Amino acid sequence: MYKVIIDCDPGHDDIMAIFCALANKEKIDILGYTTVCGNNLLDKVTDNLCNVLSFLNIEAMVAKGAHKPLFYDSEPQPIAHGESGLDGPVFTYSNLKPINLNANDFLYNTISKEEKVILFGLGPLTNIASFIQKHPDIISKIDKLIIMGGSIYKGNILEESEFNIYCDPHSAKIVFDSSLDIILAPLEVCDFCTLHHNIIEDFKDKSKLFQLTYEILEFYFRYSKRKGDIKSPVFDLAVPMYLLHPEIFEGKNAFVDIILDQDKRGKTIINYNEKGNTLVLDKCDNHLFEQYFLNDLNTLEKLL
Ligand code: BDR
Ligand code: CA
């Protein structure tokens, strides 16, 4: 059983990653969630997570983390995720509140008690870097850190920078310079981690979970639809998919360096090297990726 803590900034694709993890409860034990300022401000992304989990009657530990990146100011991304950070569904009520521990203390308490923990990094790496700096004594208990972020050569916020790393490059540098065993899903592998826009057509009114997924993905797909695409990368979903189905991915080891300066802020420099602490993914079987996700939704629907 994988013991997992999900660090996230939901975010449409963060929620799809969470659905995938929740569906695989025989393999993944979610110990809790930590939230980070990224796609939107900390309070908004935390509310988004609590709203979704509460709507589905899922009990969870949610700990709030960083209000802003280490040095730069926060930069909400309404173009991709809307003003709320999770536009599409409208929630009227949530009975899930974040716990009274901050992300750092929650990570410390939880990881201390476990033999090994896997971390998912679905947003900027502010919480994880701050944990590494504050508790170097227990990072050996982190079996692996699977991150969505960065790129081999392209960008989605600057010409060569991806949003999560761009948002807080200083924290990313701390993380990649650490001794952690890292798996990185950069933009290039996410080109294979896609869902066709037509999959949601029969989701409407099917059940509480499918209706919610419809509302989330219908909004999320608009961004790619405006560009004329028939499918969208669902970035963060690559992270649990890799843990569950590593055989559908390909990648190579590397040391990863981060550019901190404003003009190329957050660019990831991938130095391929067999001894590198980061496995940089670059290919995935798109057909299986989509099939596994559809299976996960059907499984989760039965679990709820
Ligand atoms: C990343 O940025 C966020 O908006 C998404 O949730 C994903 O984590 C993609 O660049
Ligand atoms: Ca995210």
PDB file of N, CA and C in Angstrom, residues 6 9 34 44 48 64 66-67 76 83 86 96 99 121 154 163 179 185 196 212 215 228 233 255 270 272-273 285 290:
ATOM      1  N   ILE A   6      -0.834  14.494  -0.627  1.00  0.00           N
ATOM      2  CA  ILE A   6      -1.023  15.228  -1.878  1.00  0.00           C
ATOM      3  C   ILE A   6      -0.893  16.734  -1.617  1.00  0.00           C
ATOM      4  N   ASP A   9      -2.870  22.635  -5.530  1.00  0.00           N
ATOM      5  CA  ASP A   9      -3.459  23.980  -5.626  1.00  0.00           C
ATOM      6  C   ASP A   9      -4.715  23.908  -6.519  1.00  0.00           C
ATOM      7  N   THR A  34      -2.091  18.830   1.510  1.00  0.00           N
ATOM      8  CA  THR A  34      -1.595  20.149   1.892  1.00  0.00           C
ATOM      9  C   THR A  34      -1.844  21.079   0.710  1.00  0.00           C
ATOM     10  N   LYS A  44      -8.548  30.363  -1.661  1.00  0.00           N
ATOM     11  CA  LYS A  44      -9.434  29.880  -2.744  1.00  0.00           C
ATOM     12  C   LYS A  44      -9.138  28.428  -3.090  1.00  0.00           C
ATOM     13  N   ASN A  48     -11.626  25.287  -2.657  1.00  0.00           N
ATOM     14  CA  ASN A  48     -11.983  24.417  -3.790  1.00  0.00           C
ATOM     15  C   ASN A  48     -11.831  22.948  -3.417  1.00  0.00           C
ATOM     16  N   LYS A  64      -3.443  23.785   5.454  1.00  0.00           N
ATOM     17  CA  LYS A  64      -3.079  24.920   4.596  1.00  0.00           C
ATOM     18  C   LYS A  64      -1.580  25.206   4.698  1.00  0.00           C
ATOM     19  N   ALA A  66       1.623  27.415   2.206  1.00  0.00           N
ATOM     20  CA  ALA A  66       2.179  28.737   1.919  1.00  0.00           C
ATOM     21  C   ALA A  66       1.166  29.684   1.265  1.00  0.00           C
ATOM     22  N   HIS A  67       1.148  30.927   1.762  1.00  0.00           N
ATOM     23  CA  HIS A  67       0.301  31.973   1.194  1.00  0.00           C
ATOM     24  C   HIS A  67       0.904  32.597  -0.052  1.00  0.00           C
ATOM     25  N   PRO A  76      -2.316  34.484  -9.642  1.00  0.00           N
ATOM     26  CA  PRO A  76      -3.458  33.638 -10.025  1.00  0.00           C
ATOM     27  C   PRO A  76      -3.606  33.519 -11.542  1.00  0.00           C
ATOM     28  N   GLU A  83     -11.983  32.549 -12.236  1.00  0.00           N
ATOM     29  CA  GLU A  83     -11.736  33.469 -11.113  1.00  0.00           C
ATOM     30  C   GLU A  83     -11.640  32.726  -9.779  1.00  0.00           C
ATOM     31  N   LEU A  86     -11.368  27.228  -9.665  1.00  0.00           N
ATOM     32  CA  LEU A  86     -12.046  25.970 -10.051  1.00  0.00           C
ATOM     33  C   LEU A  86     -13.413  26.339 -10.615  1.00  0.00           C
ATOM     34  N   LEU A  96     -16.416  20.539   5.341  1.00  0.00           N
ATOM     35  CA  LEU A  96     -15.015  20.165   5.580  1.00  0.00           C
ATOM     36  C   LEU A  96     -14.179  21.429   5.763  1.00  0.00           C
ATOM     37  N   ILE A  99      -7.593  21.615   8.884  1.00  0.00           N
ATOM     38  CA  ILE A  99      -7.215  21.349  10.276  1.00  0.00           C
ATOM     39  C   ILE A  99      -6.416  22.533  10.829  1.00  0.00           C
ATOM     40  N   GLY A 121       3.503  16.363  -5.817  1.00  0.00           N
ATOM     41  CA  GLY A 121       3.618  17.822  -5.936  1.00  0.00           C
ATOM     42  C   GLY A 121       2.831  18.270  -7.147  1.00  0.00           C
ATOM     43  N   LYS A 154       9.870  23.365 -23.720  1.00  0.00           N
ATOM     44  CA  LYS A 154       8.787  24.294 -24.037  1.00  0.00           C
ATOM     45  C   LYS A 154       8.299  25.067 -22.816  1.00  0.00           C
ATOM     46  N   PHE A 163       4.232  26.704 -15.557  1.00  0.00           N
ATOM     47  CA  PHE A 163       3.666  27.523 -14.483  1.00  0.00           C
ATOM     48  C   PHE A 163       4.110  27.144 -13.063  1.00  0.00           C
ATOM     49  N   SER A 179      18.267  15.702  -1.652  1.00  0.00           N
ATOM     50  CA  SER A 179      18.627  14.295  -1.894  1.00  0.00           C
ATOM     51  C   SER A 179      17.404  13.451  -2.249  1.00  0.00           C
ATOM     52  N   ALA A 185       7.051  14.986 -14.088  1.00  0.00           N
ATOM     53  CA  ALA A 185       6.197  14.951 -15.283  1.00  0.00           C
ATOM     54  C   ALA A 185       6.185  16.366 -15.866  1.00  0.00           C
ATOM     55  N   HIS A 196      -9.729  13.237 -24.384  1.00  0.00           N
ATOM     56  CA  HIS A 196     -10.507  13.781 -25.501  1.00  0.00           C
ATOM     57  C   HIS A 196     -11.713  14.552 -24.958  1.00  0.00           C
ATOM     58  N   LEU A 212     -20.347  16.195 -11.490  1.00  0.00           N
ATOM     59  CA  LEU A 212     -19.302  17.115 -11.020  1.00  0.00           C
ATOM     60  C   LEU A 212     -18.106  17.087 -11.970  1.00  0.00           C
ATOM     61  N   GLU A 215     -18.872  19.069 -14.991  1.00  0.00           N
ATOM     62  CA  GLU A 215     -18.816  20.527 -14.797  1.00  0.00           C
ATOM     63  C   GLU A 215     -17.370  21.018 -14.709  1.00  0.00           C
ATOM     64  N   GLY A 228      -8.760  25.193 -30.917  1.00  0.00           N
ATOM     65  CA  GLY A 228      -9.152  24.245 -31.967  1.00  0.00           C
ATOM     66  C   GLY A 228      -8.753  22.811 -31.670  1.00  0.00           C
ATOM     67  N   PRO A 233      -4.423  18.356 -22.350  1.00  0.00           N
ATOM     68  CA  PRO A 233      -3.553  17.735 -21.341  1.00  0.00           C
ATOM     69  C   PRO A 233      -4.150  17.956 -19.957  1.00  0.00           C
ATOM     70  N   PHE A 255      19.915  15.442 -13.727  1.00  0.00           N
ATOM     71  CA  PHE A 255      19.953  16.461 -12.680  1.00  0.00           C
ATOM     72  C   PHE A 255      19.177  17.647 -13.245  1.00  0.00           C
ATOM     73  N   ILE A 270      17.488  20.553 -17.934  1.00  0.00           N
ATOM     74  CA  ILE A 270      17.554  19.100 -17.725  1.00  0.00           C
ATOM     75  C   ILE A 270      18.933  18.614 -18.172  1.00  0.00           C
ATOM     76  N   TYR A 272      20.837  15.475 -18.559  1.00  0.00           N
ATOM     77  CA  TYR A 272      20.675  14.012 -18.510  1.00  0.00           C
ATOM     78  C   TYR A 272      21.946  13.360 -17.968  1.00  0.00           C
ATOM     79  N   ASN A 273      21.732  12.463 -17.012  1.00  0.00           N
ATOM     80  CA  ASN A 273      22.854  11.788 -16.364  1.00  0.00           C
ATOM     81  C   ASN A 273      22.269  10.593 -15.613  1.00  0.00           C
ATOM     82  N   ASP A 285       1.675   6.277 -22.873  1.00  0.00           N
ATOM     83  CA  ASP A 285       0.685   5.696 -23.782  1.00  0.00           C
ATOM     84  C   ASP A 285      -0.650   6.416 -23.575  1.00  0.00           C
ATOM     85  N   GLU A 290      -6.010   7.421 -20.935  1.00  0.00           N
ATOM     86  CA  GLU A 290      -7.429   7.807 -20.933  1.00  0.00           C
ATOM     87  C   GLU A 290      -8.308   6.655 -20.437  1.00  0.00           C
TER      88      GLU A 290
END
